[in-house]
Amino acid sequence: MAIGTLLVEQGLISREQLSDAMAEQTSAGERLDRVLVRRGLVTREQILQTISTQFHLPVVDLDALDVDPAVLSSIPSRLVFRLHCIPIRREDSRLVVATSDPFDLAVLDELKLVTGCSIELALADEDDLRKFIRAHFGVGGDTLDAMTAGMDEAALDLAPAADEAEQAQEASVIKLVNDLLTEAITERATDVHIEPYEHELVVRYRIDGVLQRASVPAVINRFGAAIISRLKIMANLNIAEKRIPQDGRITFKARLPGRPPEEFDLRLSIIPMLFGEGVVLRVLNKSAVLMTLDQLGMPEWVIHRWTKLIDRPHGILLVTGPTGSGKSTTLYGSLNKIVSDEIKAITVEDPVEYHVPGVNQIQVNHKVGLDFAAGLRAILRHDPDVVMIGEIRDKETAETAIQASLTGHLVFSTLHTNDAPGAVTRLLDMGVEPFLVASSVEAIMAQRLVRRVCQACAAPFRPEPSEIPDEFVLPPSGMLVRGAGCRECRGTGYRGRVGIYELLELAEDTRDQIMHRTSAPAIAATARRGGRLRTLVEDGFAKAAAGSTTLAEVVRSLST
C-alpha cells in the first residue's frame, strides 16, 4: 500500500491534502513524505512509523547507538555519503544498515556487492542520520575520501606542494569548501574559523556565541592551502599574497534541508599565521527577516520606554556592549519600527550587514576617505529625519553626531562599553565637552546575548545553594529550568539566543552629574534611585527565573 494511502487510513491527512501534496510532488520532483513534512501536515516521527509499518522494518534511535568502528568501516565513506546509509551492526555475513529511504532497492544490490554480506535494513530519522554521518565520517568526508583514493602517505605529504591555484579550481576542492560552508549554515553558525597548526587544520563554528569544533576528517590538513586558495578565489582576493592580511566578501547560495535556496553574505578575513593562513568568515543571511523589538527578548518595560524614545524628533540614542552582543540587530529593529513614507532614514555602516527596506544605507570606504564622520557630514545635506552611525569610534564622529542631534535629527549609534553609565564616561574620555553630552544624549541601552534553554529538552531542576548568587531570588517553586542535552541542541542544552538589557534614561539630575564629570557608578546610583535604571544582572536573573536561560549562562555572559 502506498505511504500516502496509509497516512489517509490512519487519519493523519485528508484525501484532499494528499492530492495537493502529490501535485506538488510531481512539479517539484520530491519524495511525497518530504513534501508532507515540509507542508506541516505530518511530523517526521509519524512518517517514520508509517514507513516502518509499510515495510515491516525496525526503527533505530541513532543517539542511543554505540557502533563498533570496525562495523562503520565496512562501507567506504564515499558510499555512506552517496547512499545516505550507515552500517550499525554485523553478525557473521549479515550486515544491518540504517537508512531513511528504503524505497531505493538498487542500494541493497550495491551494498551486497561492496560488502559481500546480506543486507538488512533498519529505519532512522533523516536528520539523525545526517548528523550521525557528519559526526563519524566528518564534514566533506566523501569528497576527501575521493581526493585521497589511491594515494599513499608519501603522495599525501606532497599534496600541499601542488599548484594551489590549479588545485583550488578542481571540482573536488570546490565541493569540499561548499560542504564546509553549507554545514556551518545548517548548524546556525555565525562565524567559521579555519586555523592552521603544525600538524593539523582545525575548523570551528561559533554557534549561539560559543565556538564548537567541527567534525572533519584528519586528512583535511593536507588540503588546507587549497581550501584557503579556493576561498580567496571566491572573494576575488590575491591568492599569491600570503604575507599580509586580506579582507573580502563572498556571496554564497546554500540549500538547507527542507528549505528553498537562500543567499548568504560571507565576510572573509585572512591573516598570516605561523603555520599558514588563518581564516574567519562571518555569516550573514541576506534574506533574513529583520527581528522586531519584542522578538529580541526585551522586557515589557524596556519595549515601552524604548518605543517612546525612538519616536522622539531629535537627540542621541546609544546602544552599547561588546562585539557580538546584538547591538546592530537592536538598531535595525528600531529603524524598522519607525521608518515610513513620512520619515527619511540614512545609515553609515561598516559593514552594511542587512538591507532594511525604506532606509538609505551607506557603506564605509576608508580607501577613499569615506569614514563615519565624513559620511555623517555628507548625509546631513540630504535632509534626513533619522540618522544611524554604525559606531562612534573617535571625538570627530562623536561631535558630528552631537551636532546632528542638536540641529533636529534623531541619531542612533553604538559604543563599546560594558554598561550603560559607562558610555557617558567613554564619550568624555574621547574629549567631548560635558555640556554637549548632557544636552544631546537622551538614553543609553546596554545589552548582551545569552543562550536560550533548548525547548526540546528543557526540564525543571532544583539548584544547589552554592549555585545561587547572593542577589538572585528563586521562584516560589524553588525550581529553575535547564536543558538536558539532545540532538536539537547538539547536546549543549541551549538552542538560540535571547537578549538581556539595561536602559538608562537621562534626566536633570544625571545631566547635572555629567556636567560635573561624575563617575559612572555615581550616575548609575542616581538613576536607580529615580527608577530609571535596571541593570543587566537584574534582567539576566529575571530571564533565568522565567526559564528562558540559566544562571550559569548569565554569569558567563556578564563576565566577558
Coordinates of C-alpha atoms in Angstrom, one line a residue:
M1 CA 0.0 0.0 0.0
A2 CA 1.4 3.5 -0.9
I3 CA 2.5 5.6 2.0
G4 CA 0.0 8.4 1.2
T5 CA -2.8 5.9 1.4
L6 CA -1.5 4.6 4.7
L7 CA -1.4 8.1 6.1
V8 CA -5.0 8.8 5.0
E9 CA -6.2 5.5 6.5
Q10 CA -4.5 6.4 9.8
G11 CA -6.4 9.7 9.8
L12 CA -3.2 11.8 9.7
I13 CA -4.0 13.6 6.5
S14 CA -7.2 14.0 4.4
R15 CA -7.5 12.9 0.8
E16 CA -7.6 16.5 -0.4
Q17 CA -4.3 17.2 1.4
L18 CA -2.8 14.1 -0.2
S19 CA -3.9 15.2 -3.6
D20 CA -2.4 18.6 -3.2
A21 CA 0.8 17.1 -1.9
M22 CA 1.0 14.7 -4.8
A23 CA 0.5 17.6 -7.3
E24 CA 3.4 19.4 -5.6
Q25 CA 5.5 16.2 -5.6
T26 CA 5.0 15.9 -9.4
S27 CA 6.1 19.5 -10.1
A28 CA 9.0 19.6 -7.6
G29 CA 10.3 16.1 -8.2
E30 CA 10.5 15.5 -4.5
R31 CA 9.6 12.5 -2.4
L32 CA 5.9 12.6 -1.2
D33 CA 6.8 12.1 2.5
R34 CA 9.2 15.1 2.4
V35 CA 6.6 17.2 0.8
L36 CA 4.1 16.3 3.5
V37 CA 6.6 17.1 6.3
R38 CA 7.6 20.4 4.7
R39 CA 4.0 21.5 4.4
G40 CA 3.5 20.7 8.1
L41 CA 0.8 18.1 7.5
V42 CA 2.7 15.3 9.4
T43 CA 5.8 15.1 11.6
R44 CA 9.0 13.2 10.7
E45 CA 8.2 10.8 13.5
Q46 CA 4.8 9.9 12.0
I47 CA 6.3 9.4 8.6
L48 CA 9.0 7.1 10.1
Q49 CA 6.4 5.0 11.9
T50 CA 4.2 4.7 8.8
I51 CA 7.2 3.6 6.7
S52 CA 8.1 1.1 9.4
T53 CA 4.6 -0.3 9.2
Q54 CA 4.6 -0.3 5.4
F55 CA 8.0 -2.2 5.0
H56 CA 7.9 -4.1 8.4
L57 CA 11.3 -2.5 9.3
P58 CA 12.5 -1.7 12.8
V59 CA 13.1 1.9 13.8
V60 CA 16.5 2.7 15.5
D61 CA 17.5 5.6 17.7
L62 CA 20.9 6.6 16.5
D63 CA 21.6 8.8 19.5
A64 CA 21.4 5.6 21.7
L65 CA 23.7 3.5 19.5
D66 CA 27.3 2.8 20.2
V67 CA 28.6 1.4 16.9
D68 CA 31.8 -0.5 16.6
P69 CA 34.3 1.5 14.4
A70 CA 35.1 -1.8 12.6
V71 CA 31.5 -2.0 11.6
L72 CA 31.4 1.6 10.4
S73 CA 34.4 1.0 8.2
S74 CA 32.7 -1.9 6.4
I75 CA 31.2 0.6 3.9
P76 CA 33.5 3.2 2.2
S77 CA 32.8 6.7 3.3
R78 CA 32.0 7.9 -0.2
L79 CA 29.2 5.3 -0.4
V80 CA 27.9 6.3 3.0
F81 CA 27.6 9.9 1.9
R82 CA 26.2 9.0 -1.6
L83 CA 23.7 6.4 -0.4
H84 CA 22.9 8.1 2.8
C85 CA 23.1 5.0 5.0
I86 CA 25.3 3.6 7.7
P87 CA 26.2 0.1 8.9
I88 CA 25.2 -0.3 12.6
R89 CA 25.6 -4.0 13.3
R90 CA 27.3 -7.0 11.8
E91 CA 26.7 -10.7 12.6
D92 CA 28.8 -13.1 10.6
S93 CA 27.7 -12.5 7.0
R94 CA 24.7 -10.3 7.9
L95 CA 25.1 -6.5 7.9
V96 CA 22.3 -4.3 9.4
V97 CA 22.2 -0.9 7.7
A98 CA 20.3 2.2 8.9
T99 CA 18.6 4.3 6.2
S100 CA 15.9 6.9 5.9
D101 CA 15.0 5.9 2.4
P102 CA 14.1 2.2 2.0
F103 CA 12.4 2.9 -1.4
D104 CA 15.6 2.6 -3.5
L105 CA 16.1 -1.1 -3.9
A106 CA 19.2 -0.6 -6.0
V107 CA 21.0 0.4 -2.9
L108 CA 20.7 -3.1 -1.5
D109 CA 22.3 -4.6 -4.5
E110 CA 25.2 -2.1 -4.4
L111 CA 25.8 -2.7 -0.7
K112 CA 25.8 -6.5 -1.2
L113 CA 28.3 -6.2 -4.0
V114 CA 30.7 -4.0 -1.9
T115 CA 30.5 -5.7 1.4
G116 CA 29.8 -9.3 0.4
C117 CA 27.2 -9.6 3.1
S118 CA 23.5 -10.0 3.1
I119 CA 21.9 -6.7 3.9
E120 CA 19.1 -6.0 6.4
L121 CA 17.6 -2.5 6.6
A122 CA 16.6 -0.5 9.7
L123 CA 14.9 2.9 9.7
A124 CA 16.4 6.0 11.1
D125 CA 15.3 9.7 11.2
E126 CA 16.7 11.6 8.2
D127 CA 18.2 14.4 10.3
D128 CA 19.6 12.0 12.9
L129 CA 21.2 10.0 10.1
R130 CA 22.7 13.2 8.6
K131 CA 24.2 14.2 12.0
F132 CA 25.5 10.7 12.7
I133 CA 27.3 10.6 9.3
R134 CA 28.8 14.0 9.9
A135 CA 29.9 13.1 13.4
H136 CA 31.5 9.7 12.5
F137 CA 32.7 10.3 8.9
G138 CA 33.3 14.1 9.1
V139 CA 32.1 17.1 7.0
G140 CA 33.2 16.6 3.4
G141 CA 34.3 13.0 4.3
D142 CA 33.1 11.7 0.9
T143 CA 35.0 14.4 -1.0
L144 CA 38.2 13.8 0.9
D145 CA 37.9 10.1 0.5
A146 CA 37.6 10.5 -3.2
M147 CA 40.5 13.0 -3.3
T148 CA 42.9 10.7 -1.4
A149 CA 41.7 7.4 -3.1
G150 CA 44.7 5.5 -4.3
M151 CA 47.3 7.9 -2.7
D152 CA 49.8 6.5 -0.2
E153 CA 51.3 8.6 2.7
A154 CA 54.2 9.9 0.6
A155 CA 51.8 11.1 -2.1
L156 CA 49.6 12.8 0.6
D157 CA 52.6 14.6 2.0
L158 CA 53.2 16.1 -1.4
A159 CA 49.6 17.2 -1.9
P160 CA 50.0 20.7 -0.5
A161 CA 53.1 21.3 -2.7
A162 CA 51.0 21.1 -5.8
D163 CA 49.9 24.3 -7.7
E164 CA 47.4 25.8 -5.2
A165 CA 45.7 27.9 -7.9
E166 CA 45.1 24.9 -10.0
Q167 CA 44.1 22.7 -7.1
A168 CA 41.7 25.3 -5.8
Q169 CA 39.8 25.2 -9.1
E170 CA 39.3 21.4 -9.0
A171 CA 35.8 20.2 -8.6
S172 CA 36.7 18.2 -5.5
V173 CA 38.1 21.2 -3.7
I174 CA 35.2 23.3 -4.7
K175 CA 32.8 20.7 -3.3
L176 CA 34.8 20.4 -0.1
V177 CA 34.6 24.1 0.6
N178 CA 30.9 24.2 -0.3
D179 CA 30.3 21.3 2.1
L180 CA 32.1 23.2 4.9
L181 CA 30.1 26.4 4.4
T182 CA 26.8 24.6 4.0
E183 CA 27.4 22.6 7.2
A184 CA 28.2 25.8 9.1
I185 CA 25.0 27.5 7.8
T186 CA 22.9 24.3 8.6
E187 CA 24.2 24.4 12.2
R188 CA 23.3 28.1 12.5
A189 CA 26.9 29.2 12.9
T190 CA 27.6 33.0 12.8
D191 CA 31.3 32.5 12.2
V192 CA 33.6 29.9 10.7
H193 CA 37.2 29.7 11.9
I194 CA 39.8 27.8 9.9
E195 CA 43.0 27.6 11.9
P196 CA 46.3 26.0 10.7
Y197 CA 48.6 24.4 13.3
E198 CA 51.8 22.4 12.8
H199 CA 50.2 19.0 12.3
E200 CA 46.5 19.7 11.8
L201 CA 43.9 22.1 10.3
V202 CA 41.2 22.9 12.8
V203 CA 37.7 24.0 11.7
R204 CA 35.4 25.6 14.3
Y205 CA 31.9 27.0 14.2
R206 CA 30.6 29.7 16.5
I207 CA 27.1 28.6 17.4
D208 CA 24.9 30.7 19.8
G209 CA 28.0 32.7 20.7
V210 CA 30.2 29.7 21.6
L211 CA 32.9 28.1 19.5
Q212 CA 32.4 24.4 18.8
R213 CA 34.9 22.2 16.9
A214 CA 33.6 20.9 13.6
S215 CA 33.9 17.2 12.8
V216 CA 36.2 17.0 9.9
P217 CA 38.4 14.1 8.8
A218 CA 42.1 14.4 9.9
V219 CA 43.3 14.2 6.3
I220 CA 41.8 17.7 5.6
N221 CA 45.0 19.2 6.9
R222 CA 46.7 18.0 3.7
F223 CA 44.4 20.3 1.7
G224 CA 44.5 23.4 3.9
A225 CA 46.3 25.6 1.4
A226 CA 43.9 24.6 -1.4
I227 CA 40.9 25.4 0.8
I228 CA 42.2 28.8 1.6
S229 CA 43.1 29.5 -2.1
R230 CA 39.6 28.5 -3.0
L231 CA 38.1 30.9 -0.5
K232 CA 40.4 33.7 -1.9
I233 CA 39.2 33.0 -5.4
M234 CA 35.5 33.2 -4.2
A235 CA 36.3 36.6 -2.6
N236 CA 38.3 37.9 -5.6
L237 CA 41.5 38.2 -3.4
N238 CA 45.1 37.7 -4.4
I239 CA 45.9 34.0 -3.9
A240 CA 49.6 34.6 -4.3
E241 CA 49.8 37.1 -1.5
K242 CA 50.4 35.3 1.9
R243 CA 52.4 37.9 3.7
I244 CA 49.7 40.5 4.7
P245 CA 46.1 40.3 5.9
Q246 CA 43.3 40.4 3.3
D247 CA 39.6 41.1 3.6
G248 CA 36.9 40.2 1.2
R249 CA 33.3 39.1 0.8
I250 CA 31.6 36.1 -0.7
T251 CA 28.0 35.6 -1.9
F252 CA 27.2 32.0 -1.2
K253 CA 23.9 30.3 -2.2
A254 CA 23.0 27.3 0.1
R255 CA 20.1 24.9 0.0
L256 CA 19.3 23.8 3.5
P257 CA 17.3 20.7 4.3
G258 CA 13.6 21.3 3.7
R259 CA 14.1 24.9 2.6
P260 CA 14.4 26.7 -0.7
P261 CA 17.8 28.1 -1.8
E262 CA 19.0 31.1 0.3
E263 CA 21.7 33.6 -0.4
F264 CA 24.3 34.3 2.4
D265 CA 26.8 37.1 2.6
L266 CA 30.2 35.8 4.0
R267 CA 32.7 38.4 5.3
L268 CA 36.2 36.9 4.8
S269 CA 39.3 37.8 6.9
I270 CA 42.6 36.1 6.2
I271 CA 45.7 36.7 8.4
P272 CA 49.2 35.1 8.1
M273 CA 49.9 32.7 10.9
L274 CA 53.0 30.7 12.0
F275 CA 51.9 27.6 10.1
G276 CA 49.8 29.0 7.3
E277 CA 46.9 31.5 6.9
G278 CA 44.1 31.7 9.4
V279 CA 40.6 32.4 8.1
V280 CA 37.5 33.7 9.8
L281 CA 34.2 34.0 7.9
R282 CA 31.2 36.0 9.3
V283 CA 27.9 34.5 8.0
L284 CA 25.1 36.9 7.3
N285 CA 21.8 35.7 5.8
K286 CA 20.9 38.2 3.1
S287 CA 17.2 37.1 3.1
A288 CA 16.9 37.1 6.9
V289 CA 13.7 38.7 8.2
L290 CA 14.6 41.6 10.5
M291 CA 13.6 40.9 14.1
T292 CA 11.1 43.1 15.8
L293 CA 11.8 44.6 19.2
D294 CA 9.6 42.1 21.0
Q295 CA 11.3 39.2 19.3
L296 CA 14.7 40.3 20.6
G297 CA 13.7 39.4 24.2
M298 CA 13.3 42.9 25.5
P299 CA 11.2 43.0 28.7
E300 CA 7.9 44.9 28.5
W301 CA 9.2 47.9 30.5
V302 CA 12.2 48.3 28.1
I303 CA 10.0 48.0 25.0
H304 CA 7.5 50.5 26.4
R305 CA 10.2 53.1 27.2
W306 CA 12.4 52.4 24.1
T307 CA 9.5 52.7 21.8
K308 CA 8.7 56.2 23.2
L309 CA 12.4 57.2 22.9
I310 CA 12.7 56.2 19.2
D311 CA 9.7 58.3 18.4
R312 CA 11.4 61.5 19.5
P313 CA 12.2 64.1 16.8
H314 CA 15.9 64.6 17.9
G315 CA 18.6 63.5 20.3
I316 CA 21.1 60.7 20.5
L317 CA 20.2 57.1 21.4
L318 CA 23.2 54.8 22.1
V319 CA 23.4 51.0 22.3
T320 CA 26.4 49.6 24.0
G321 CA 28.0 46.3 24.5
P322 CA 31.0 44.1 23.3
T323 CA 31.3 42.8 19.8
G324 CA 28.6 40.2 19.0
S325 CA 26.1 41.4 21.6
G326 CA 23.4 42.2 19.1
K327 CA 23.7 46.0 19.0
S328 CA 23.2 46.2 15.2
T329 CA 20.2 43.9 15.4
T330 CA 18.6 46.2 18.0
L331 CA 19.2 49.3 15.9
Y332 CA 17.9 47.6 12.7
G333 CA 14.8 46.6 14.7
S334 CA 14.4 50.2 15.9
L335 CA 14.7 51.6 12.4
N336 CA 12.3 49.0 11.0
K337 CA 9.7 50.1 13.6
I338 CA 9.8 53.9 12.9
V339 CA 10.6 54.1 9.1
S340 CA 7.7 55.2 7.0
D341 CA 6.9 57.3 3.9
E342 CA 7.0 60.4 6.2
I343 CA 10.4 59.7 7.6
K344 CA 13.7 59.6 5.8
A345 CA 16.4 57.5 7.4
I346 CA 20.1 57.2 6.3
T347 CA 22.8 55.0 7.8
V348 CA 26.6 54.9 7.6
E349 CA 27.8 51.4 8.4
D350 CA 31.0 49.3 8.4
P351 CA 29.9 46.9 7.0
V352 CA 26.2 47.1 5.9
E353 CA 25.0 43.8 7.5
Y354 CA 21.4 43.7 6.4
H355 CA 19.3 45.6 3.9
V356 CA 16.4 47.5 5.6
P357 CA 13.5 48.3 3.3
G358 CA 12.9 52.1 3.1
V359 CA 16.3 53.0 4.6
N360 CA 19.2 54.6 2.6
Q361 CA 22.4 52.7 3.6
I362 CA 26.0 53.8 3.0
Q363 CA 29.0 51.5 3.2
V364 CA 32.1 53.0 4.8
N365 CA 35.1 53.0 2.5
H366 CA 38.3 54.0 4.2
K367 CA 40.4 53.7 1.0
V368 CA 38.6 56.8 -0.5
G369 CA 38.3 58.7 2.8
L370 CA 34.7 57.8 3.5
D371 CA 34.7 57.1 7.2
F372 CA 31.9 57.6 9.8
A373 CA 32.5 61.3 10.3
A374 CA 32.8 62.1 6.6
G375 CA 29.7 60.0 5.8
L376 CA 27.7 61.7 8.5
R377 CA 28.7 65.2 7.4
A378 CA 27.6 64.3 3.8
I379 CA 24.2 62.7 4.6
L380 CA 23.1 65.7 6.8
R381 CA 22.9 67.6 3.5
H382 CA 20.3 65.0 2.3
D383 CA 17.7 66.3 4.8
P384 CA 17.3 63.0 6.9
D385 CA 14.9 62.7 9.8
V386 CA 16.8 59.8 11.3
V387 CA 20.5 59.0 11.1
M388 CA 22.3 55.8 12.2
I389 CA 26.0 55.7 12.6
G390 CA 27.4 52.2 12.8
E391 CA 29.8 53.1 15.7
I392 CA 31.2 56.1 17.4
R393 CA 35.0 55.5 17.5
D394 CA 36.6 58.9 17.9
K395 CA 36.0 62.5 19.0
E396 CA 35.3 63.8 15.5
T397 CA 32.5 61.3 14.9
A398 CA 31.0 61.9 18.4
E399 CA 31.0 65.7 18.0
T400 CA 29.5 65.4 14.4
A401 CA 26.7 63.1 15.8
I402 CA 26.0 65.5 18.6
Q403 CA 25.8 68.5 16.3
A404 CA 23.4 66.5 14.1
S405 CA 21.1 65.8 17.1
L406 CA 21.2 69.4 18.2
T407 CA 20.1 70.5 14.8
G408 CA 16.9 68.5 14.9
H409 CA 17.9 64.9 13.9
L410 CA 17.3 61.6 15.8
V411 CA 20.7 59.8 15.9
F412 CA 21.2 56.1 16.6
S413 CA 24.7 54.8 17.2
T414 CA 26.8 52.2 19.2
L415 CA 29.7 52.3 21.6
H416 CA 31.9 49.5 23.1
T417 CA 31.3 49.8 26.8
N418 CA 30.4 47.3 29.5
D419 CA 27.3 49.0 30.8
A420 CA 25.0 52.0 30.0
P421 CA 26.5 54.5 32.5
G422 CA 30.0 53.7 31.2
A423 CA 29.0 55.2 27.8
V424 CA 28.9 58.6 29.3
T425 CA 32.5 58.5 30.7
R426 CA 33.6 56.9 27.4
L427 CA 32.4 60.0 25.4
L428 CA 34.0 62.3 28.0
D429 CA 37.3 60.3 27.6
M430 CA 37.2 60.9 23.9
G431 CA 37.4 64.6 24.6
V432 CA 33.8 65.6 24.0
E433 CA 32.7 68.5 26.2
P434 CA 30.4 67.5 29.1
F435 CA 27.7 70.1 28.2
L436 CA 27.5 68.6 24.7
V437 CA 26.9 65.1 26.1
A438 CA 24.4 66.3 28.7
S439 CA 22.4 68.3 26.1
S440 CA 22.3 65.7 23.3
V441 CA 22.2 62.1 24.7
E442 CA 18.6 61.0 25.6
A443 CA 19.2 57.4 26.6
I444 CA 21.7 54.6 26.6
M445 CA 20.9 50.9 26.3
A446 CA 23.5 48.2 27.2
Q447 CA 22.9 44.6 26.1
R448 CA 24.2 41.1 26.0
L449 CA 23.2 37.9 24.2
V450 CA 22.7 34.8 26.4
R451 CA 22.0 31.3 25.1
R452 CA 18.3 30.2 25.3
V453 CA 17.4 27.0 27.1
C454 CA 16.6 24.3 24.4
Q455 CA 12.9 23.8 24.4
A456 CA 13.2 20.3 23.1
C457 CA 15.0 19.0 26.3
A458 CA 14.2 21.7 28.9
A459 CA 13.5 20.2 32.3
P460 CA 12.9 21.7 35.8
F461 CA 15.6 21.2 38.5
R462 CA 16.3 22.3 42.0
P463 CA 19.7 24.2 42.1
E464 CA 22.2 23.7 44.9
P465 CA 22.6 26.6 47.3
S466 CA 26.2 27.1 46.1
E467 CA 24.8 27.6 42.6
I468 CA 22.6 30.6 43.5
P469 CA 24.2 34.1 43.5
D470 CA 23.5 36.2 46.6
E471 CA 21.4 38.7 44.6
F472 CA 19.2 36.0 42.9
V473 CA 15.7 35.3 44.2
L474 CA 14.4 31.8 43.5
P475 CA 10.8 31.4 42.1
P476 CA 8.3 30.3 44.7
S477 CA 8.5 26.8 43.4
G478 CA 12.3 26.7 44.2
M479 CA 12.9 25.2 40.7
L480 CA 14.7 26.5 37.7
V481 CA 14.9 25.2 34.1
R482 CA 17.9 23.8 32.1
G483 CA 18.4 21.7 29.0
A484 CA 19.3 18.1 29.4
G485 CA 21.0 18.0 26.0
C486 CA 19.5 16.4 22.9
R487 CA 20.0 16.2 19.1
E488 CA 18.3 19.5 18.5
C489 CA 20.9 21.4 20.6
R490 CA 23.9 19.2 19.8
G491 CA 23.9 18.1 23.5
T492 CA 24.6 21.6 24.8
G493 CA 21.2 22.2 26.5
Y494 CA 20.9 25.5 24.6
R495 CA 19.4 26.5 21.3
G496 CA 19.2 30.0 20.0
R497 CA 19.9 33.2 22.0
V498 CA 17.9 35.9 23.8
G499 CA 19.0 39.5 24.8
I500 CA 19.3 40.9 28.3
Y501 CA 19.1 44.7 28.6
E502 CA 19.9 47.7 30.7
L503 CA 18.3 51.0 29.8
L504 CA 19.4 54.3 31.3
E505 CA 17.3 57.4 30.5
L506 CA 19.0 60.7 31.3
A507 CA 17.1 63.3 33.4
E508 CA 18.0 66.6 35.0
D509 CA 19.8 65.1 38.0
T510 CA 22.0 62.8 35.8
R511 CA 22.6 65.6 33.2
D512 CA 23.9 67.7 36.1
Q513 CA 26.2 64.9 37.2
I514 CA 27.6 64.7 33.6
M515 CA 28.3 68.4 33.6
H516 CA 30.4 67.9 36.8
R517 CA 32.2 64.8 35.3
T518 CA 30.7 62.5 37.9
S519 CA 31.8 58.8 37.8
A520 CA 29.7 56.2 36.1
P521 CA 28.8 54.3 39.3
A522 CA 27.5 57.6 40.8
I523 CA 25.4 58.2 37.7
A524 CA 24.0 54.7 37.9
A525 CA 23.2 55.1 41.6
T526 CA 21.2 58.3 40.9
A527 CA 19.3 56.7 38.0
R528 CA 18.4 53.7 40.1
R529 CA 17.1 55.9 42.9
G530 CA 14.9 57.6 40.4
G531 CA 13.7 54.3 38.9
R532 CA 15.3 54.9 35.6
L533 CA 17.8 52.0 35.5
R534 CA 17.5 48.3 35.8
T535 CA 20.9 46.5 35.4
L536 CA 21.9 43.8 33.0
V537 CA 22.3 41.4 36.0
E538 CA 18.7 42.1 37.2
D539 CA 17.3 41.4 33.7
G540 CA 19.5 38.3 33.3
F541 CA 18.4 36.9 36.6
A542 CA 14.7 37.6 35.7
K543 CA 15.1 35.6 32.5
A544 CA 16.8 32.8 34.4
A545 CA 14.0 32.7 36.9
A546 CA 11.5 32.6 34.0
G547 CA 13.3 29.6 32.4
S548 CA 14.5 31.5 29.3
T549 CA 18.2 30.9 30.2
T550 CA 20.3 29.6 33.0
L551 CA 22.1 31.3 35.9
A552 CA 25.4 29.9 34.6
E553 CA 24.8 31.4 31.2
V554 CA 24.0 34.9 32.7
V555 CA 27.2 34.8 34.8
R556 CA 29.2 33.7 31.8
S557 CA 27.9 36.4 29.5
L558 CA 28.4 39.2 32.0
S559 CA 31.9 38.1 33.0
T560 CA 33.2 38.5 29.4

